[in-house]
PDB file of N, CA and C in Angstrom:
ATOM      1  N   ALA A   1       3.384  13.309   4.580  1.00  0.00           N
ATOM      2  CA  ALA A   1       2.125  12.643   4.311  1.00  0.00           C
ATOM      3  C   ALA A   1       1.062  13.669   3.925  1.00  0.00           C
ATOM      4  N   ARG A   2       1.036  14.783   4.648  1.00  0.00           N
ATOM      5  CA  ARG A   2       0.035  15.820   4.351  1.00  0.00           C
ATOM      6  C   ARG A   2       0.251  16.387   2.950  1.00  0.00           C
ATOM      7  N   GLU A   3       1.507  16.608   2.585  1.00  0.00           N
ATOM      8  CA  GLU A   3       1.804  17.161   1.260  1.00  0.00           C
ATOM      9  C   GLU A   3       1.361  16.203   0.152  1.00  0.00           C
ATOM     10  N   ILE A   4       1.637  14.925   0.320  1.00  0.00           N
ATOM     11  CA  ILE A   4       1.209  13.939  -0.674  1.00  0.00           C
ATOM     12  C   ILE A   4      -0.305  13.924  -0.760  1.00  0.00           C
ATOM     13  N   ARG A   5      -0.969  13.865   0.370  1.00  0.00           N
ATOM     14  CA  ARG A   5      -2.427  13.826   0.378  1.00  0.00           C
ATOM     15  C   ARG A   5      -3.005  15.062  -0.301  1.00  0.00           C
ATOM     16  N   ASP A   6      -2.472  16.235   0.010  1.00  0.00           N
ATOM     17  CA  ASP A   6      -2.967  17.468  -0.595  1.00  0.00           C
ATOM     18  C   ASP A   6      -2.714  17.494  -2.101  1.00  0.00           C
ATOM     19  N   ASP A   7      -1.550  17.030  -2.524  1.00  0.00           N
ATOM     20  CA  ASP A   7      -1.242  16.993  -3.956  1.00  0.00           C
ATOM     21  C   ASP A   7      -2.180  16.048  -4.701  1.00  0.00           C
ATOM     22  N   VAL A   8      -2.497  14.917  -4.103  1.00  0.00           N
ATOM     23  CA  VAL A   8      -3.437  13.980  -4.725  1.00  0.00           C
ATOM     24  C   VAL A   8      -4.844  14.563  -4.715  1.00  0.00           C
ATOM     25  N   ALA A   9      -5.249  15.138  -3.606  1.00  0.00           N
ATOM     26  CA  ALA A   9      -6.606  15.683  -3.485  1.00  0.00           C
ATOM     27  C   ALA A   9      -6.860  16.831  -4.457  1.00  0.00           C
ATOM     28  N   THR A  10      -5.833  17.628  -4.737  1.00  0.00           N
ATOM     29  CA  THR A  10      -6.003  18.765  -5.642  1.00  0.00           C
ATOM     30  C   THR A  10      -5.715  18.404  -7.091  1.00  0.00           C
ATOM     31  N   GLY A  11      -5.198  17.212  -7.334  1.00  0.00           N
ATOM     32  CA  GLY A  11      -4.886  16.793  -8.686  1.00  0.00           C
ATOM     33  C   GLY A  11      -3.523  17.253  -9.176  1.00  0.00           C
ATOM     34  N   ARG A  12      -2.707  17.834  -8.293  1.00  0.00           N
ATOM     35  CA  ARG A  12      -1.346  18.217  -8.697  1.00  0.00           C
ATOM     36  C   ARG A  12      -0.531  16.985  -9.087  1.00  0.00           C
ATOM     37  N   THR A  13      -0.857  15.878  -8.485  1.00  0.00           N
ATOM     38  CA  THR A  13      -0.263  14.593  -8.851  1.00  0.00           C
ATOM     39  C   THR A  13      -1.344  13.538  -8.688  1.00  0.00           C
ATOM     40  N   SER A  14      -1.106  12.379  -9.229  1.00  0.00           N
ATOM     41  CA  SER A  14      -2.079  11.301  -9.089  1.00  0.00           C
ATOM     42  C   SER A  14      -1.600  10.301  -8.047  1.00  0.00           C
ATOM     43  N   ALA A  15      -2.537   9.601  -7.468  1.00  0.00           N
ATOM     44  CA  ALA A  15      -2.185   8.554  -6.516  1.00  0.00           C
ATOM     45  C   ALA A  15      -1.382   7.458  -7.218  1.00  0.00           C
ATOM     46  N   VAL A  16      -1.690   7.205  -8.484  1.00  0.00           N
ATOM     47  CA  VAL A  16      -0.949   6.196  -9.245  1.00  0.00           C
ATOM     48  C   VAL A  16       0.503   6.622  -9.419  1.00  0.00           C
ATOM     49  N   ASP A  17       0.747   7.901  -9.729  1.00  0.00           N
ATOM     50  CA  ASP A  17       2.132   8.365  -9.879  1.00  0.00           C
ATOM     51  C   ASP A  17       2.901   8.268  -8.569  1.00  0.00           C
ATOM     52  N   VAL A  18       2.255   8.643  -7.471  1.00  0.00           N
ATOM     53  CA  VAL A  18       2.898   8.526  -6.159  1.00  0.00           C
ATOM     54  C   VAL A  18       3.206   7.064  -5.862  1.00  0.00           C
ATOM     55  N   CYS A  19       2.236   6.208  -6.104  1.00  0.00           N
ATOM     56  CA  CYS A  19       2.395   4.779  -5.838  1.00  0.00           C
ATOM     57  C   CYS A  19       3.543   4.204  -6.659  1.00  0.00           C
ATOM     58  N   ARG A  20       3.588   4.532  -7.935  1.00  0.00           N
ATOM     59  CA  ARG A  20       4.679   4.021  -8.780  1.00  0.00           C
ATOM     60  C   ARG A  20       6.043   4.470  -8.276  1.00  0.00           C
ATOM     61  N   ALA A  21       6.139   5.738  -7.876  1.00  0.00           N
ATOM     62  CA  ALA A  21       7.415   6.257  -7.377  1.00  0.00           C
ATOM     63  C   ALA A  21       7.861   5.498  -6.133  1.00  0.00           C
ATOM     64  N   TYR A  22       6.929   5.241  -5.219  1.00  0.00           N
ATOM     65  CA  TYR A  22       7.292   4.530  -3.990  1.00  0.00           C
ATOM     66  C   TYR A  22       7.554   3.057  -4.257  1.00  0.00           C
ATOM     67  N   LEU A  23       6.819   2.446  -5.170  1.00  0.00           N
ATOM     68  CA  LEU A  23       7.101   1.060  -5.541  1.00  0.00           C
ATOM     69  C   LEU A  23       8.490   0.945  -6.174  1.00  0.00           C
ATOM     70  N   ASP A  24       8.818   1.887  -7.059  1.00  0.00           N
ATOM     71  CA  ASP A  24      10.139   1.874  -7.684  1.00  0.00           C
ATOM     72  C   ASP A  24      11.236   1.987  -6.628  1.00  0.00           C
ATOM     73  N   ARG A  25      11.040   2.883  -5.675  1.00  0.00           N
ATOM     74  CA  ARG A  25      12.046   3.067  -4.614  1.00  0.00           C
ATOM     75  C   ARG A  25      12.168   1.810  -3.754  1.00  0.00           C
ATOM     76  N   ALA A  26      11.040   1.239  -3.372  1.00  0.00           N
ATOM     77  CA  ALA A  26      11.067   0.024  -2.550  1.00  0.00           C
ATOM     78  C   ALA A  26      11.789  -1.109  -3.277  1.00  0.00           C
ATOM     79  N   GLU A  27      11.487  -1.278  -4.552  1.00  0.00           N
ATOM     80  CA  GLU A  27      12.149  -2.329  -5.338  1.00  0.00           C
ATOM     81  C   GLU A  27      13.652  -2.068  -5.441  1.00  0.00           C
ATOM     82  N   ALA A  28      14.021  -0.794  -5.576  1.00  0.00           N
ATOM     83  CA  ALA A  28      15.433  -0.442  -5.751  1.00  0.00           C
ATOM     84  C   ALA A  28      16.260  -0.700  -4.497  1.00  0.00           C
ATOM     85  N   VAL A  29      15.696  -0.498  -3.339  1.00  0.00           N
ATOM     86  CA  VAL A  29      16.485  -0.604  -2.106  1.00  0.00           C
ATOM     87  C   VAL A  29      16.225  -1.881  -1.314  1.00  0.00           C
ATOM     88  N   ASN A  30      15.212  -2.630  -1.681  1.00  0.00           N
ATOM     89  CA  ASN A  30      14.858  -3.774  -0.851  1.00  0.00           C
ATOM     90  C   ASN A  30      15.930  -4.864  -0.841  1.00  0.00           C
ATOM     91  N   ALA A  31      16.640  -5.044  -1.927  1.00  0.00           N
ATOM     92  CA  ALA A  31      17.702  -6.062  -1.934  1.00  0.00           C
ATOM     93  C   ALA A  31      18.768  -5.748  -0.888  1.00  0.00           C
ATOM     94  N   THR A  32      18.998  -4.474  -0.651  1.00  0.00           N
ATOM     95  CA  THR A  32      19.988  -4.055   0.335  1.00  0.00           C
ATOM     96  C   THR A  32      19.394  -4.006   1.734  1.00  0.00           C
ATOM     97  N   LEU A  33      18.212  -3.411   1.861  1.00  0.00           N
ATOM     98  CA  LEU A  33      17.610  -3.214   3.181  1.00  0.00           C
ATOM     99  C   LEU A  33      16.841  -4.425   3.691  1.00  0.00           C
ATOM    100  N   ASN A  34      16.321  -5.234   2.771  1.00  0.00           N
ATOM    101  CA  ASN A  34      15.484  -6.369   3.136  1.00  0.00           C
ATOM    102  C   ASN A  34      14.359  -5.937   4.079  1.00  0.00           C
ATOM    103  N   ALA A  35      13.706  -4.842   3.734  1.00  0.00           N
ATOM    104  CA  ALA A  35      12.659  -4.275   4.574  1.00  0.00           C
ATOM    105  C   ALA A  35      11.286  -4.880   4.283  1.00  0.00           C
ATOM    106  N   PHE A  36      11.109  -5.458   3.106  1.00  0.00           N
ATOM    107  CA  PHE A  36       9.795  -5.967   2.707  1.00  0.00           C
ATOM    108  C   PHE A  36       9.883  -7.455   2.398  1.00  0.00           C
ATOM    109  N   ASN A  37       8.960  -8.226   2.955  1.00  0.00           N
ATOM    110  CA  ASN A  37       8.836  -9.644   2.602  1.00  0.00           C
ATOM    111  C   ASN A  37       8.098  -9.789   1.282  1.00  0.00           C
ATOM    112  N   LEU A  38       7.147  -8.913   1.054  1.00  0.00           N
ATOM    113  CA  LEU A  38       6.295  -8.976  -0.127  1.00  0.00           C
ATOM    114  C   LEU A  38       5.990  -7.558  -0.564  1.00  0.00           C
ATOM    115  N   ILE A  39       6.138  -7.309  -1.841  1.00  0.00           N
ATOM    116  CA  ILE A  39       5.691  -6.057  -2.442  1.00  0.00           C
ATOM    117  C   ILE A  39       4.661  -6.457  -3.480  1.00  0.00           C
ATOM    118  N   ASP A  40       3.455  -5.923  -3.375  1.00  0.00           N
ATOM    119  CA  ASP A  40       2.346  -6.296  -4.251  1.00  0.00           C
ATOM    120  C   ASP A  40       1.966  -5.105  -5.128  1.00  0.00           C
ATOM    121  N   PRO A  41       2.726  -4.861  -6.201  1.00  0.00           N
ATOM    122  CA  PRO A  41       2.473  -3.679  -7.016  1.00  0.00           C
ATOM    123  C   PRO A  41       1.097  -3.670  -7.671  1.00  0.00           C
ATOM    124  N   ASP A  42       0.584  -4.826  -8.078  1.00  0.00           N
ATOM    125  CA  ASP A  42      -0.729  -4.844  -8.726  1.00  0.00           C
ATOM    126  C   ASP A  42      -1.824  -4.361  -7.783  1.00  0.00           C
ATOM    127  N   ARG A  43      -1.815  -4.856  -6.572  1.00  0.00           N
ATOM    128  CA  ARG A  43      -2.819  -4.449  -5.588  1.00  0.00           C
ATOM    129  C   ARG A  43      -2.655  -2.968  -5.233  1.00  0.00           C
ATOM    130  N   ALA A  44      -1.424  -2.532  -5.040  1.00  0.00           N
ATOM    131  CA  ALA A  44      -1.173  -1.137  -4.679  1.00  0.00           C
ATOM    132  C   ALA A  44      -1.611  -0.199  -5.799  1.00  0.00           C
ATOM    133  N   LEU A  45      -1.272  -0.528  -7.037  1.00  0.00           N
ATOM    134  CA  LEU A  45      -1.641   0.334  -8.156  1.00  0.00           C
ATOM    135  C   LEU A  45      -3.151   0.339  -8.399  1.00  0.00           C
ATOM    136  N   ALA A  46      -3.804  -0.787  -8.175  1.00  0.00           N
ATOM    137  CA  ALA A  46      -5.263  -0.833  -8.312  1.00  0.00           C
ATOM    138  C   ALA A  46      -5.924   0.060  -7.268  1.00  0.00           C
ATOM    139  N   ARG A  47      -5.422   0.004  -6.057  1.00  0.00           N
ATOM    140  CA  ARG A  47      -5.955   0.858  -4.987  1.00  0.00           C
ATOM    141  C   ARG A  47      -5.727   2.330  -5.311  1.00  0.00           C
ATOM    142  N   ALA A  48      -4.538   2.656  -5.809  1.00  0.00           N
ATOM    143  CA  ALA A  48      -4.224   4.039  -6.173  1.00  0.00           C
ATOM    144  C   ALA A  48      -5.130   4.516  -7.309  1.00  0.00           C
ATOM    145  N   ALA A  49      -5.368   3.660  -8.291  1.00  0.00           N
ATOM    146  CA  ALA A  49      -6.254   4.027  -9.400  1.00  0.00           C
ATOM    147  C   ALA A  49      -7.670   4.301  -8.891  1.00  0.00           C
ATOM    148  N   GLY A  50      -8.108   3.535  -7.904  1.00  0.00           N
ATOM    149  CA  GLY A  50      -9.420   3.778  -7.302  1.00  0.00           C
ATOM    150  C   GLY A  50      -9.501   5.135  -6.627  1.00  0.00           C
ATOM    151  N   ILE A  51      -8.420   5.528  -5.983  1.00  0.00           N
ATOM    152  CA  ILE A  51      -8.370   6.854  -5.348  1.00  0.00           C
ATOM    153  C   ILE A  51      -8.440   7.936  -6.419  1.00  0.00           C
ATOM    154  N   ASP A  52      -7.717   7.750  -7.509  1.00  0.00           N
ATOM    155  CA  ASP A  52      -7.762   8.732  -8.596  1.00  0.00           C
ATOM    156  C   ASP A  52      -9.149   8.818  -9.219  1.00  0.00           C
ATOM    157  N   ARG A  53      -9.825   7.692  -9.374  1.00  0.00           N
ATOM    158  CA  ARG A  53     -11.194   7.712  -9.911  1.00  0.00           C
ATOM    159  C   ARG A  53     -12.135   8.447  -8.967  1.00  0.00           C
ATOM    160  N   ALA A  54     -11.974   8.192  -7.676  1.00  0.00           N
ATOM    161  CA  ALA A  54     -12.830   8.865  -6.687  1.00  0.00           C
ATOM    162  C   ALA A  54     -12.613  10.379  -6.721  1.00  0.00           C
ATOM    163  N   ARG A  55     -11.359  10.803  -6.818  1.00  0.00           N
ATOM    164  CA  ARG A  55     -11.069  12.232  -6.889  1.00  0.00           C
ATOM    165  C   ARG A  55     -11.688  12.840  -8.139  1.00  0.00           C
ATOM    166  N   ALA A  56     -11.540  12.161  -9.282  1.00  0.00           N
ATOM    167  CA  ALA A  56     -12.089  12.659 -10.546  1.00  0.00           C
ATOM    168  C   ALA A  56     -13.611  12.751 -10.498  1.00  0.00           C
ATOM    169  N   ALA A  57     -14.240  11.868  -9.721  1.00  0.00           N
ATOM    170  CA  ALA A  57     -15.695  11.875  -9.592  1.00  0.00           C
ATOM    171  C   ALA A  57     -16.178  12.924  -8.601  1.00  0.00           C
ATOM    172  N   GLY A  58     -15.235  13.576  -7.921  1.00  0.00           N
ATOM    173  CA  GLY A  58     -15.605  14.603  -6.960  1.00  0.00           C
ATOM    174  C   GLY A  58     -15.913  14.073  -5.575  1.00  0.00           C
ATOM    175  N   ASP A  59     -15.569  12.814  -5.337  1.00  0.00           N
ATOM    176  CA  ASP A  59     -15.804  12.229  -4.016  1.00  0.00           C
ATOM    177  C   ASP A  59     -14.883  12.870  -2.975  1.00  0.00           C
ATOM    178  N   VAL A  60     -15.338  12.893  -1.748  1.00  0.00           N
ATOM    179  CA  VAL A  60     -14.499  13.373  -0.647  1.00  0.00           C
ATOM    180  C   VAL A  60     -13.483  12.279  -0.337  1.00  0.00           C
ATOM    181  N   LEU A  61     -12.220  12.652  -0.322  1.00  0.00           N
ATOM    182  CA  LEU A  61     -11.167  11.686  -0.052  1.00  0.00           C
ATOM    183  C   LEU A  61     -10.840  11.653   1.432  1.00  0.00           C
ATOM    184  N   GLY A  62     -10.396  10.511   1.897  1.00  0.00           N
ATOM    185  CA  GLY A  62     -10.003  10.358   3.292  1.00  0.00           C
ATOM    186  C   GLY A  62      -8.727  11.112   3.599  1.00  0.00           C
ATOM    187  N   PRO A  63      -8.391  11.221   4.863  1.00  0.00           N
ATOM    188  CA  PRO A  63      -7.240  12.027   5.273  1.00  0.00           C
ATOM    189  C   PRO A  63      -5.890  11.486   4.821  1.00  0.00           C
ATOM    190  N   LEU A  64      -5.819  10.226   4.424  1.00  0.00           N
ATOM    191  CA  LEU A  64      -4.552   9.652   3.951  1.00  0.00           C
ATOM    192  C   LEU A  64      -4.643   9.178   2.504  1.00  0.00           C
ATOM    193  N   ALA A  65      -5.635   9.634   1.779  1.00  0.00           N
ATOM    194  CA  ALA A  65      -5.817   9.180   0.393  1.00  0.00           C
ATOM    195  C   ALA A  65      -4.579   9.473  -0.434  1.00  0.00           C
ATOM    196  N   GLY A  66      -4.028   8.434  -1.028  1.00  0.00           N
ATOM    197  CA  GLY A  66      -2.868   8.577  -1.883  1.00  0.00           C
ATOM    198  C   GLY A  66      -1.530   8.467  -1.167  1.00  0.00           C
ATOM    199  N   VAL A  67      -1.548   8.392   0.153  1.00  0.00           N
ATOM    200  CA  VAL A  67      -0.306   8.291   0.921  1.00  0.00           C
ATOM    201  C   VAL A  67       0.087   6.815   1.014  1.00  0.00           C
ATOM    202  N   PRO A  68       1.259   6.460   0.519  1.00  0.00           N
ATOM    203  CA  PRO A  68       1.680   5.056   0.586  1.00  0.00           C
ATOM    204  C   PRO A  68       1.880   4.597   2.028  1.00  0.00           C
ATOM    205  N   VAL A  69       1.477   3.377   2.289  1.00  0.00           N
ATOM    206  CA  VAL A  69       1.695   2.772   3.605  1.00  0.00           C
ATOM    207  C   VAL A  69       2.225   1.349   3.399  1.00  0.00           C
ATOM    208  N   ALA A  70       2.945   0.871   4.367  1.00  0.00           N
ATOM    209  CA  ALA A  70       3.399  -0.521   4.377  1.00  0.00           C
ATOM    210  C   ALA A  70       2.743  -1.193   5.576  1.00  0.00           C
ATOM    211  N   ILE A  71       2.303  -2.413   5.388  1.00  0.00           N
ATOM    212  CA  ILE A  71       1.659  -3.182   6.457  1.00  0.00           C
ATOM    213  C   ILE A  71       2.663  -4.220   6.955  1.00  0.00           C
ATOM    214  N   LYS A  72       2.901  -4.205   8.242  1.00  0.00           N
ATOM    215  CA  LYS A  72       3.839  -5.162   8.826  1.00  0.00           C
ATOM    216  C   LYS A  72       3.332  -6.587   8.618  1.00  0.00           C
ATOM    217  N   ASP A  73       4.244  -7.496   8.407  1.00  0.00           N
ATOM    218  CA  ASP A  73       3.916  -8.876   8.060  1.00  0.00           C
ATOM    219  C   ASP A  73       3.343  -9.688   9.221  1.00  0.00           C
ATOM    220  N   ASN A  74       3.010  -9.067  10.317  1.00  0.00           N
ATOM    221  CA  ASN A  74       2.321  -9.802  11.383  1.00  0.00           C
ATOM    222  C   ASN A  74       0.867  -9.341  11.508  1.00  0.00           C
ATOM    223  N   LEU A  75       0.405  -8.518  10.561  1.00  0.00           N
ATOM    224  CA  LEU A  75      -0.992  -8.074  10.525  1.00  0.00           C
ATOM    225  C   LEU A  75      -1.664  -8.719   9.325  1.00  0.00           C
ATOM    226  N   CYS A  76      -2.741  -9.431   9.568  1.00  0.00           N
ATOM    227  CA  CYS A  76      -3.427 -10.139   8.490  1.00  0.00           C
ATOM    228  C   CYS A  76      -4.066  -9.154   7.521  1.00  0.00           C
ATOM    229  N   THR A  77      -3.844  -9.414   6.246  1.00  0.00           N
ATOM    230  CA  THR A  77      -4.450  -8.644   5.168  1.00  0.00           C
ATOM    231  C   THR A  77      -5.054  -9.658   4.207  1.00  0.00           C
ATOM    232  N   ARG A  78      -6.356  -9.543   3.968  1.00  0.00           N
ATOM    233  CA  ARG A  78      -7.078 -10.541   3.174  1.00  0.00           C
ATOM    234  C   ARG A  78      -6.376 -10.803   1.842  1.00  0.00           C
ATOM    235  N   GLY A  79      -6.140 -12.089   1.564  1.00  0.00           N
ATOM    236  CA  GLY A  79      -5.583 -12.513   0.297  1.00  0.00           C
ATOM    237  C   GLY A  79      -4.082 -12.344   0.149  1.00  0.00           C
ATOM    238  N   VAL A  80      -3.408 -11.925   1.200  1.00  0.00           N
ATOM    239  CA  VAL A  80      -1.967 -11.670   1.142  1.00  0.00           C
ATOM    240  C   VAL A  80      -1.267 -12.593   2.141  1.00  0.00           C
ATOM    241  N   PRO A  81      -0.162 -13.213   1.751  1.00  0.00           N
ATOM    242  CA  PRO A  81       0.568 -14.040   2.716  1.00  0.00           C
ATOM    243  C   PRO A  81       0.931 -13.237   3.969  1.00  0.00           C
ATOM    244  N   THR A  82       0.686 -13.836   5.124  1.00  0.00           N
ATOM    245  CA  THR A  82       1.032 -13.220   6.405  1.00  0.00           C
ATOM    246  C   THR A  82       1.866 -14.235   7.158  1.00  0.00           C
ATOM    247  N   THR A  83       3.177 -14.028   7.187  1.00  0.00           N
ATOM    248  CA  THR A  83       4.056 -15.052   7.732  1.00  0.00           C
ATOM    249  C   THR A  83       4.709 -14.678   9.054  1.00  0.00           C
ATOM    250  N   ALA A  84       4.791 -13.404   9.357  1.00  0.00           N
ATOM    251  CA  ALA A  84       5.557 -12.946  10.526  1.00  0.00           C
ATOM    252  C   ALA A  84       6.966 -13.552  10.505  1.00  0.00           C
ATOM    253  N   LEU A  85       7.449 -13.832   9.301  1.00  0.00           N
ATOM    254  CA  LEU A  85       8.753 -14.462   9.065  1.00  0.00           C
ATOM    255  C   LEU A  85       8.904 -15.808   9.769  1.00  0.00           C
ATOM    256  N   SER A  86       7.800 -16.519   9.901  1.00  0.00           N
ATOM    257  CA  SER A  86       7.816 -17.835  10.526  1.00  0.00           C
ATOM    258  C   SER A  86       7.618 -18.905   9.457  1.00  0.00           C
ATOM    259  N   ARG A  87       8.431 -19.934   9.497  1.00  0.00           N
ATOM    260  CA  ARG A  87       8.255 -21.041   8.547  1.00  0.00           C
ATOM    261  C   ARG A  87       6.924 -21.752   8.763  1.00  0.00           C
ATOM    262  N   ILE A  88       6.453 -21.759   9.975  1.00  0.00           N
ATOM    263  CA  ILE A  88       5.157 -22.389  10.260  1.00  0.00           C
ATOM    264  C   ILE A  88       4.043 -21.711   9.470  1.00  0.00           C
ATOM    265  N   LEU A  89       4.169 -20.415   9.247  1.00  0.00           N
ATOM    266  CA  LEU A  89       3.130 -19.639   8.560  1.00  0.00           C
ATOM    267  C   LEU A  89       3.462 -19.365   7.089  1.00  0.00           C
ATOM    268  N   GLU A  90       4.484 -20.009   6.540  1.00  0.00           N
ATOM    269  CA  GLU A  90       4.938 -19.629   5.211  1.00  0.00           C
ATOM    270  C   GLU A  90       3.875 -19.762   4.123  1.00  0.00           C
ATOM    271  N   HIS A  91       2.830 -20.558   4.333  1.00  0.00           N
ATOM    272  CA  HIS A  91       1.771 -20.704   3.326  1.00  0.00           C
ATOM    273  C   HIS A  91       0.449 -20.115   3.793  1.00  0.00           C
ATOM    274  N   PHE A  92       0.462 -19.365   4.891  1.00  0.00           N
ATOM    275  CA  PHE A  92      -0.778 -18.815   5.442  1.00  0.00           C
ATOM    276  C   PHE A  92      -1.224 -17.588   4.635  1.00  0.00           C
ATOM    277  N   ILE A  93      -2.455 -17.649   4.150  1.00  0.00           N
ATOM    278  CA  ILE A  93      -3.085 -16.515   3.464  1.00  0.00           C
ATOM    279  C   ILE A  93      -4.312 -16.146   4.282  1.00  0.00           C
ATOM    280  N   ALA A  94      -4.347 -14.932   4.752  1.00  0.00           N
ATOM    281  CA  ALA A  94      -5.427 -14.492   5.634  1.00  0.00           C
ATOM    282  C   ALA A  94      -6.746 -14.371   4.883  1.00  0.00           C
ATOM    283  N   ASP A  95      -7.846 -14.747   5.549  1.00  0.00           N
ATOM    284  CA  ASP A  95      -9.163 -14.476   4.985  1.00  0.00           C
ATOM    285  C   ASP A  95      -9.825 -13.309   5.715  1.00  0.00           C
ATOM    286  N   ALA A  96      -9.131 -12.791   6.705  1.00  0.00           N
ATOM    287  CA  ALA A  96      -9.545 -11.563   7.392  1.00  0.00           C
ATOM    288  C   ALA A  96      -8.597 -10.470   6.926  1.00  0.00           C
ATOM    289  N   TYR A  97      -8.794  -9.282   7.422  1.00  0.00           N
ATOM    290  CA  TYR A  97      -7.936  -8.194   6.973  1.00  0.00           C
ATOM    291  C   TYR A  97      -7.798  -7.131   8.050  1.00  0.00           C
ATOM    292  N   VAL A  98      -6.749  -6.350   7.913  1.00  0.00           N
ATOM    293  CA  VAL A  98      -6.538  -5.206   8.768  1.00  0.00           C
ATOM    294  C   VAL A  98      -7.552  -4.148   8.363  1.00  0.00           C
ATOM    295  N   ASN A  99      -8.260  -3.608   9.309  1.00  0.00           N
ATOM    296  CA  ASN A  99      -9.265  -2.587   8.994  1.00  0.00           C
ATOM    297  C   ASN A  99      -8.570  -1.232   8.883  1.00  0.00           C
ATOM    298  N   LEU A 100      -7.870  -1.065   7.775  1.00  0.00           N
ATOM    299  CA  LEU A 100      -7.113   0.153   7.527  1.00  0.00           C
ATOM    300  C   LEU A 100      -7.755   0.868   6.347  1.00  0.00           C
ATOM    301  N   ILE A 101      -8.357   1.997   6.587  1.00  0.00           N
ATOM    302  CA  ILE A 101      -9.005   2.768   5.545  1.00  0.00           C
ATOM    303  C   ILE A 101      -8.102   3.930   5.185  1.00  0.00           C
ATOM    304  N   VAL A 102      -7.628   3.974   3.938  1.00  0.00           N
ATOM    305  CA  VAL A 102      -6.712   5.029   3.543  1.00  0.00           C
ATOM    306  C   VAL A 102      -7.273   5.883   2.402  1.00  0.00           C
ATOM    307  N   SER A 103      -8.472   5.613   1.989  1.00  0.00           N
ATOM    308  CA  SER A 103      -9.027   6.437   0.917  1.00  0.00           C
ATOM    309  C   SER A 103     -10.342   7.033   1.326  1.00  0.00           C
TER     310      SER A 103
END
């Protein structure tokens, strides 16, 4: 995590490139591992692009800026289905969110 953060912070790599690599890996193995209920590449790439813009603007980046994270499906994230793998919650979309700051 530290290496990724340092590489993004120094511009050796971009948060978008890191994000794409991890999205590609998740997509490649998820059919076998079934580790993810939902992968939201548009949201992840938009967030990564924001981190890259902040770095380019000279903003101070947070300690995990550019480090990919996965949110467990029992933690509400605004606008994202949160089911906890329960049929009762299969259509639940949270209007609250996990207060997770990564940039």
